[in-house]
PDB file of N, CA and C in Angstrom:
ATOM      1  N   MET A   1       0.847  -1.167   0.000  1.00 92.00           N
ATOM      2  CA  MET A   1       0.000   0.000   0.000  1.00 92.00           C
ATOM      3  C   MET A   1       0.893   1.230   0.000  1.00 92.00           C
ATOM      4  N   ILE A   2       0.528   2.171  -0.836  1.00 95.00           N
ATOM      5  CA  ILE A   2       1.210   3.461  -0.845  1.00 95.00           C
ATOM      6  C   ILE A   2       0.189   4.524  -0.448  1.00 95.00           C
ATOM      7  N   VAL A   3       0.484   5.222   0.617  1.00 95.00           N
ATOM      8  CA  VAL A   3      -0.359   6.329   1.071  1.00 95.00           C
ATOM      9  C   VAL A   3       0.302   7.604   0.581  1.00 95.00           C
ATOM     10  N   ILE A   4      -0.438   8.387  -0.186  1.00 95.00           N
ATOM     11  CA  ILE A   4       0.095   9.644  -0.699  1.00 95.00           C
ATOM     12  C   ILE A   4      -0.500  10.779   0.120  1.00 95.00           C
ATOM     13  N   LYS A   5       0.380  11.531   0.760  1.00 93.00           N
ATOM     14  CA  LYS A   5      -0.026  12.622   1.650  1.00 93.00           C
ATOM     15  C   LYS A   5       0.312  13.956   1.012  1.00 93.00           C
ATOM     16  N   SER A   6      -0.577  14.917   1.177  1.00 90.00           N
ATOM     17  CA  SER A   6      -0.283  16.252   0.643  1.00 90.00           C
ATOM     18  C   SER A   6       0.927  16.837   1.359  1.00 90.00           C
ATOM     19  N   GLY A   7       1.651  17.657   0.640  1.00 86.00           N
ATOM     20  CA  GLY A   7       2.819  18.304   1.225  1.00 86.00           C
ATOM     21  C   GLY A   7       2.500  19.659   1.819  1.00 86.00           C
ATOM     22  N   VAL A   8       1.318  20.186   1.486  1.00 82.00           N
ATOM     23  CA  VAL A   8       0.941  21.523   1.927  1.00 82.00           C
ATOM     24  C   VAL A   8      -0.446  21.478   2.546  1.00 82.00           C
ATOM     25  N   VAL A   9      -0.550  21.925   3.771  1.00 81.00           N
ATOM     26  CA  VAL A   9      -1.861  22.065   4.421  1.00 81.00           C
ATOM     27  C   VAL A   9      -1.949  23.505   4.896  1.00 81.00           C
ATOM     28  N   ASN A  10      -2.607  24.325   4.081  1.00 79.00           N
ATOM     29  CA  ASN A  10      -2.674  25.754   4.395  1.00 79.00           C
ATOM     30  C   ASN A  10      -4.089  26.301   4.480  1.00 79.00           C
ATOM     31  N   ASP A  11      -5.081  25.492   4.156  1.00 80.00           N
ATOM     32  CA  ASP A  11      -6.455  25.989   4.167  1.00 80.00           C
ATOM     33  C   ASP A  11      -7.084  25.788   5.541  1.00 80.00           C
ATOM     34  N   PHE A  12      -7.194  26.884   6.269  1.00 86.00           N
ATOM     35  CA  PHE A  12      -7.790  26.859   7.597  1.00 86.00           C
ATOM     36  C   PHE A  12      -8.841  27.956   7.679  1.00 86.00           C
ATOM     37  N   TYR A  13      -9.769  27.797   8.603  1.00 87.00           N
ATOM     38  CA  TYR A  13     -10.749  28.854   8.833  1.00 87.00           C
ATOM     39  C   TYR A  13     -10.027  30.116   9.300  1.00 87.00           C
ATOM     40  N   PRO A  14     -10.521  31.279   8.883  1.00 90.00           N
ATOM     41  CA  PRO A  14      -9.918  32.536   9.343  1.00 90.00           C
ATOM     42  C   PRO A  14      -9.887  32.583  10.867  1.00 90.00           C
ATOM     43  N   GLY A  15      -8.792  33.037  11.408  1.00 92.00           N
ATOM     44  CA  GLY A  15      -8.654  33.156  12.850  1.00 92.00           C
ATOM     45  C   GLY A  15      -8.106  31.920  13.543  1.00 92.00           C
ATOM     46  N   THR A  16      -7.820  30.857  12.779  1.00 92.00           N
ATOM     47  CA  THR A  16      -7.245  29.651  13.380  1.00 92.00           C
ATOM     48  C   THR A  16      -5.847  29.974  13.880  1.00 92.00           C
ATOM     49  N   SER A  17      -5.590  29.650  15.123  1.00 94.00           N
ATOM     50  CA  SER A  17      -4.293  29.982  15.714  1.00 94.00           C
ATOM     51  C   SER A  17      -3.191  29.110  15.125  1.00 94.00           C
ATOM     52  N   GLU A  18      -1.962  29.602  15.187  1.00 92.00           N
ATOM     53  CA  GLU A  18      -0.816  28.840  14.682  1.00 92.00           C
ATOM     54  C   GLU A  18      -0.650  27.532  15.459  1.00 92.00           C
ATOM     55  N   ASP A  19      -0.956  27.548  16.745  1.00 95.00           N
ATOM     56  CA  ASP A  19      -0.859  26.332  17.554  1.00 95.00           C
ATOM     57  C   ASP A  19      -1.865  25.283  17.073  1.00 95.00           C
ATOM     58  N   THR A  20      -3.080  25.719  16.787  1.00 94.00           N
ATOM     59  CA  THR A  20      -4.102  24.795  16.280  1.00 94.00           C
ATOM     60  C   THR A  20      -3.705  24.255  14.909  1.00 94.00           C
ATOM     61  N   LYS A  21      -3.157  25.098  14.046  1.00 91.00           N
ATOM     62  CA  LYS A  21      -2.689  24.657  12.740  1.00 91.00           C
ATOM     63  C   LYS A  21      -1.608  23.582  12.888  1.00 91.00           C
ATOM     64  N   ARG A  22      -0.685  23.806  13.822  1.00 92.00           N
ATOM     65  CA  ARG A  22       0.387  22.839  14.067  1.00 92.00           C
ATOM     66  C   ARG A  22      -0.184  21.504  14.518  1.00 92.00           C
ATOM     67  N   ILE A  23      -1.162  21.542  15.404  1.00 94.00           N
ATOM     68  CA  ILE A  23      -1.793  20.320  15.903  1.00 94.00           C
ATOM     69  C   ILE A  23      -2.511  19.581  14.777  1.00 94.00           C
ATOM     70  N   ILE A  24      -3.242  20.317  13.940  1.00 90.00           N
ATOM     71  CA  ILE A  24      -3.957  19.697  12.823  1.00 90.00           C
ATOM     72  C   ILE A  24      -2.976  19.030  11.870  1.00 90.00           C
ATOM     73  N   ARG A  25      -1.902  19.719  11.523  1.00 90.00           N
ATOM     74  CA  ARG A  25      -0.900  19.134  10.624  1.00 90.00           C
ATOM     75  C   ARG A  25      -0.297  17.866  11.227  1.00 90.00           C
ATOM     76  N   ALA A  26      -0.015  17.891  12.521  1.00 93.00           N
ATOM     77  CA  ALA A  26       0.548  16.718  13.187  1.00 93.00           C
ATOM     78  C   ALA A  26      -0.441  15.553  13.181  1.00 93.00           C
ATOM     79  N   LYS A  27      -1.703  15.835  13.399  1.00 93.00           N
ATOM     80  CA  LYS A  27      -2.731  14.783  13.400  1.00 93.00           C
ATOM     81  C   LYS A  27      -2.921  14.189  12.006  1.00 93.00           C
ATOM     82  N   LEU A  28      -2.857  15.028  10.971  1.00 91.00           N
ATOM     83  CA  LEU A  28      -2.963  14.519   9.605  1.00 91.00           C
ATOM     84  C   LEU A  28      -1.795  13.602   9.270  1.00 91.00           C
ATOM     85  N   LEU A  29      -0.594  13.969   9.698  1.00 92.00           N
ATOM     86  CA  LEU A  29       0.568  13.113   9.486  1.00 92.00           C
ATOM     87  C   LEU A  29       0.425  11.807  10.259  1.00 92.00           C
ATOM     88  N   GLU A  30      -0.055  11.892  11.481  1.00 95.00           N
ATOM     89  CA  GLU A  30      -0.279  10.694  12.296  1.00 95.00           C
ATOM     90  C   GLU A  30      -1.293   9.763  11.625  1.00 95.00           C
ATOM     91  N   ALA A  31      -2.371  10.321  11.100  1.00 95.00           N
ATOM     92  CA  ALA A  31      -3.391   9.508  10.428  1.00 95.00           C
ATOM     93  C   ALA A  31      -2.825   8.838   9.180  1.00 95.00           C
ATOM     94  N   ALA A  32      -2.011   9.563   8.408  1.00 94.00           N
ATOM     95  CA  ALA A  32      -1.402   8.993   7.206  1.00 94.00           C
ATOM     96  C   ALA A  32      -0.457   7.850   7.579  1.00 94.00           C
ATOM     97  N   ASN A  33       0.320   8.025   8.634  1.00 95.00           N
ATOM     98  CA  ASN A  33       1.218   6.960   9.087  1.00 95.00           C
ATOM     99  C   ASN A  33       0.446   5.754   9.598  1.00 95.00           C
ATOM    100  N   ASP A  34      -0.635   5.996  10.303  1.00 96.00           N
ATOM    101  CA  ASP A  34      -1.471   4.896  10.778  1.00 96.00           C
ATOM    102  C   ASP A  34      -2.033   4.102   9.602  1.00 96.00           C
ATOM    103  N   LEU A  35      -2.508   4.795   8.577  1.00 95.00           N
ATOM    104  CA  LEU A  35      -3.052   4.131   7.397  1.00 95.00           C
ATOM    105  C   LEU A  35      -1.969   3.320   6.689  1.00 95.00           C
ATOM    106  N   LYS A  36      -0.794   3.889   6.562  1.00 95.00           N
ATOM    107  CA  LYS A  36       0.337   3.202   5.944  1.00 95.00           C
ATOM    108  C   LYS A  36       0.633   1.889   6.671  1.00 95.00           C
ATOM    109  N   ASN A  37       0.490   1.899   7.969  1.00 95.00           N
ATOM    110  CA  ASN A  37       0.811   0.718   8.781  1.00 95.00           C
ATOM    111  C   ASN A  37      -0.231  -0.388   8.695  1.00 95.00           C
ATOM    112  N   TRP A  38      -1.318  -0.163   7.972  1.00 95.00           N
ATOM    113  CA  TRP A  38      -2.309  -1.222   7.764  1.00 95.00           C
ATOM    114  C   TRP A  38      -1.750  -2.332   6.889  1.00 95.00           C
ATOM    115  N   SER A  39      -0.675  -2.053   6.180  1.00 92.00           N
ATOM    116  CA  SER A  39      -0.060  -3.044   5.309  1.00 92.00           C
ATOM    117  C   SER A  39       1.382  -3.268   5.749  1.00 92.00           C
ATOM    118  N   VAL A  40       1.820  -4.508   5.717  1.00 91.00           N
ATOM    119  CA  VAL A  40       3.209  -4.789   6.091  1.00 91.00           C
ATOM    120  C   VAL A  40       4.176  -4.172   5.081  1.00 91.00           C
ATOM    121  N   ASN A  41       3.710  -3.936   3.876  1.00 89.00           N
ATOM    122  CA  ASN A  41       4.541  -3.313   2.840  1.00 89.00           C
ATOM    123  C   ASN A  41       4.176  -1.852   2.608  1.00 89.00           C
ATOM    124  N   GLY A  42       3.437  -1.277   3.527  1.00 93.00           N
ATOM    125  CA  GLY A  42       2.971   0.093   3.344  1.00 93.00           C
ATOM    126  C   GLY A  42       4.091   1.105   3.453  1.00 93.00           C
ATOM    127  N   ARG A  43       3.910   2.171   2.699  1.00 93.00           N
ATOM    128  CA  ARG A  43       4.845   3.286   2.825  1.00 93.00           C
ATOM    129  C   ARG A  43       4.118   4.585   2.544  1.00 93.00           C
ATOM    130  N   LEU A  44       4.696   5.643   3.048  1.00 95.00           N
ATOM    131  CA  LEU A  44       4.103   6.972   2.945  1.00 95.00           C
ATOM    132  C   LEU A  44       4.915   7.803   1.963  1.00 95.00           C
ATOM    133  N   VAL A  45       4.223   8.425   1.017  1.00 95.00           N
ATOM    134  CA  VAL A  45       4.849   9.324   0.047  1.00 95.00           C
ATOM    135  C   VAL A  45       4.236  10.699   0.247  1.00 95.00           C
ATOM    136  N   GLU A  46       5.077  11.706   0.351  1.00 92.00           N
ATOM    137  CA  GLU A  46       4.577  13.073   0.469  1.00 92.00           C
ATOM    138  C   GLU A  46       4.674  13.751  -0.886  1.00 92.00           C
ATOM    139  N   ALA A  47       3.573  14.298  -1.344  1.00 93.00           N
ATOM    140  CA  ALA A  47       3.523  15.008  -2.622  1.00 93.00           C
ATOM    141  C   ALA A  47       3.882  16.467  -2.379  1.00 93.00           C
ATOM    142  N   SER A  48       5.140  16.781  -2.538  1.00 88.00           N
ATOM    143  CA  SER A  48       5.630  18.135  -2.271  1.00 88.00           C
ATOM    144  C   SER A  48       4.875  19.171  -3.087  1.00 88.00           C
ATOM    145  N   GLY A  49       4.517  20.236  -2.442  1.00 87.00           N
ATOM    146  CA  GLY A  49       3.853  21.336  -3.118  1.00 87.00           C
ATOM    147  C   GLY A  49       2.390  21.105  -3.444  1.00 87.00           C
ATOM    148  N   SER A  50       1.858  19.974  -3.046  1.00 88.00           N
ATOM    149  CA  SER A  50       0.460  19.659  -3.349  1.00 88.00           C
ATOM    150  C   SER A  50      -0.405  19.804  -2.112  1.00 88.00           C
ATOM    151  N   GLY A  51      -1.624  20.231  -2.353  1.00 86.00           N
ATOM    152  CA  GLY A  51      -2.624  20.298  -1.294  1.00 86.00           C
ATOM    153  C   GLY A  51      -3.533  19.092  -1.401  1.00 86.00           C
ATOM    154  N   HIS A  52      -4.828  19.316  -1.270  1.00 86.00           N
ATOM    155  CA  HIS A  52      -5.799  18.233  -1.275  1.00 86.00           C
ATOM    156  C   HIS A  52      -5.910  17.530  -2.637  1.00 86.00           C
ATOM    157  N   ASN A  53      -5.714  18.257  -3.720  1.00 91.00           N
ATOM    158  CA  ASN A  53      -5.902  17.710  -5.071  1.00 91.00           C
ATOM    159  C   ASN A  53      -4.585  17.223  -5.666  1.00 91.00           C
ATOM    160  N   ILE A  54      -3.986  16.246  -5.039  1.00 93.00           N
ATOM    161  CA  ILE A  54      -2.690  15.733  -5.477  1.00 93.00           C
ATOM    162  C   ILE A  54      -2.758  15.246  -6.919  1.00 93.00           C
ATOM    163  N   HIS A  55      -3.832  14.585  -7.283  1.00 94.00           N
ATOM    164  CA  HIS A  55      -3.970  14.038  -8.629  1.00 94.00           C
ATOM    165  C   HIS A  55      -3.962  15.128  -9.705  1.00 94.00           C
ATOM    166  N   ILE A  56      -4.275  16.356  -9.331  1.00 94.00           N
ATOM    167  CA  ILE A  56      -4.259  17.477 -10.265  1.00 94.00           C
ATOM    168  C   ILE A  56      -2.951  18.265 -10.137  1.00 94.00           C
ATOM    169  N   GLU A  57      -2.545  18.526  -8.918  1.00 92.00           N
ATOM    170  CA  GLU A  57      -1.391  19.383  -8.658  1.00 92.00           C
ATOM    171  C   GLU A  57      -0.042  18.680  -8.847  1.00 92.00           C
ATOM    172  N   ASN A  58      -0.022  17.379  -8.647  1.00 93.00           N
ATOM    173  CA  ASN A  58       1.225  16.622  -8.781  1.00 93.00           C
ATOM    174  C   ASN A  58       0.906  15.215  -9.280  1.00 93.00           C
ATOM    175  N   PRO A  59       0.341  15.101 -10.482  1.00 94.00           N
ATOM    176  CA  PRO A  59      -0.118  13.793 -10.959  1.00 94.00           C
ATOM    177  C   PRO A  59       0.988  12.755 -11.098  1.00 94.00           C
ATOM    178  N   GLN A  60       2.230  13.194 -11.293  1.00 95.00           N
ATOM    179  CA  GLN A  60       3.311  12.223 -11.482  1.00 95.00           C
ATOM    180  C   GLN A  60       3.503  11.350 -10.245  1.00 95.00           C
ATOM    181  N   VAL A  61       3.261  11.903  -9.066  1.00 95.00           N
ATOM    182  CA  VAL A  61       3.367  11.108  -7.832  1.00 95.00           C
ATOM    183  C   VAL A  61       2.343   9.976  -7.854  1.00 95.00           C
ATOM    184  N   VAL A  62       1.145  10.279  -8.297  1.00 95.00           N
ATOM    185  CA  VAL A  62       0.084   9.272  -8.377  1.00 95.00           C
ATOM    186  C   VAL A  62       0.427   8.230  -9.448  1.00 95.00           C
ATOM    187  N   ILE A  63       0.858   8.698 -10.607  1.00 96.00           N
ATOM    188  CA  ILE A  63       1.225   7.790 -11.699  1.00 96.00           C
ATOM    189  C   ILE A  63       2.348   6.858 -11.268  1.00 96.00           C
ATOM    190  N   ASP A  64       3.395   7.412 -10.668  1.00 94.00           N
ATOM    191  CA  ASP A  64       4.529   6.597 -10.222  1.00 94.00           C
ATOM    192  C   ASP A  64       4.102   5.554  -9.195  1.00 94.00           C
ATOM    193  N   SER A  65       3.195   5.925  -8.303  1.00 94.00           N
ATOM    194  CA  SER A  65       2.722   4.987  -7.282  1.00 94.00           C
ATOM    195  C   SER A  65       1.922   3.845  -7.904  1.00 94.00           C
ATOM    196  N   ILE A  66       1.074   4.166  -8.870  1.00 93.00           N
ATOM    197  CA  ILE A  66       0.296   3.130  -9.555  1.00 93.00           C
ATOM    198  C   ILE A  66       1.221   2.190 -10.310  1.00 93.00           C
ATOM    199  N   ILE A  67       2.190   2.752 -11.027  1.00 92.00           N
ATOM    200  CA  ILE A  67       3.145   1.919 -11.771  1.00 92.00           C
ATOM    201  C   ILE A  67       3.924   1.021 -10.819  1.00 92.00           C
ATOM    202  N   GLU A  68       4.338   1.558  -9.677  1.00 91.00           N
ATOM    203  CA  GLU A  68       5.075   0.755  -8.700  1.00 91.00           C
ATOM    204  C   GLU A  68       4.227  -0.408  -8.190  1.00 91.00           C
ATOM    205  N   ILE A  69       2.985  -0.127  -7.848  1.00 89.00           N
ATOM    206  CA  ILE A  69       2.110  -1.182  -7.328  1.00 89.00           C
ATOM    207  C   ILE A  69       1.863  -2.244  -8.393  1.00 89.00           C
ATOM    208  N   LEU A  70       1.548  -1.812  -9.607  1.00 88.00           N
ATOM    209  CA  LEU A  70       1.309  -2.779 -10.678  1.00 88.00           C
ATOM    210  C   LEU A  70       2.572  -3.566 -11.018  1.00 88.00           C
ATOM    211  N   GLY A  71       3.711  -2.921 -10.941  1.00 85.00           N
ATOM    212  CA  GLY A  71       4.973  -3.597 -11.210  1.00 85.00           C
ATOM    213  C   GLY A  71       5.312  -4.659 -10.182  1.00 85.00           C
ATOM    214  N   ASN A  72       4.715  -4.559  -9.000  1.00 78.00           N
ATOM    215  CA  ASN A  72       4.968  -5.537  -7.938  1.00 78.00           C
ATOM    216  C   ASN A  72       4.002  -6.716  -7.981  1.00 78.00           C
ATOM    217  N   THR A  73       3.095  -6.711  -8.946  1.00 76.00           N
ATOM    218  CA  THR A  73       2.167  -7.833  -9.068  1.00 76.00           C
ATOM    219  C   THR A  73       2.704  -8.844 -10.075  1.00 76.00           C
ATOM    220  N   SER A  74       2.342 -10.083  -9.918  1.00 68.00           N
ATOM    221  CA  SER A  74       2.843 -11.118 -10.833  1.00 68.00           C
ATOM    222  C   SER A  74       2.036 -11.163 -12.125  1.00 68.00           C
ATOM    223  N   LEU A  75       0.902 -10.493 -12.177  1.00 63.00           N
ATOM    224  CA  LEU A  75       0.048 -10.546 -13.355  1.00 63.00           C
ATOM    225  C   LEU A  75       0.275  -9.412 -14.342  1.00 63.00           C
ATOM    226  N   THR A  76       1.029  -8.397 -13.943  1.00 57.00           N
ATOM    227  CA  THR A  76       1.176  -7.212 -14.777  1.00 57.00           C
ATOM    228  C   THR A  76       2.653  -6.900 -15.002  1.00 57.00           C
ATOM    229  N   LYS A  77       2.988  -6.630 -16.236  1.00 59.00           N
ATOM    230  CA  LYS A  77       4.341  -6.176 -16.577  1.00 59.00           C
ATOM    231  C   LYS A  77       4.247  -4.730 -17.006  1.00 59.00           C
ATOM    232  N   ILE A  78       4.966  -3.852 -16.316  1.00 56.00           N
ATOM    233  CA  ILE A  78       4.970  -2.431 -16.619  1.00 56.00           C
ATOM    234  C   ILE A  78       6.352  -2.060 -17.177  1.00 56.00           C
ATOM    235  N   ARG A  79       6.340  -1.386 -18.308  1.00 57.00           N
ATOM    236  CA  ARG A  79       7.550  -0.889 -18.985  1.00 57.00           C
ATOM    237  C   ARG A  79       8.447  -2.014 -19.291  1.00 57.00           C
TER     238      ARG A  79
END
């Protein structure tokens, strides 16, 4: 399993304190790591410069992850 995490979390309600922002970012990272650990082969990839729409803002990260997963299967030959 490959968990792709955004590299940028900047959208907060107006007036959100810096401390609250720090806590939210830490919790999002914790959740991504927890999800990654659901698989013995899980790993976490951070999409630098991407927010929520990783597939639009940094599609190569998504493409590379799909190719990697398919390349690790015995039924599919990639490249």
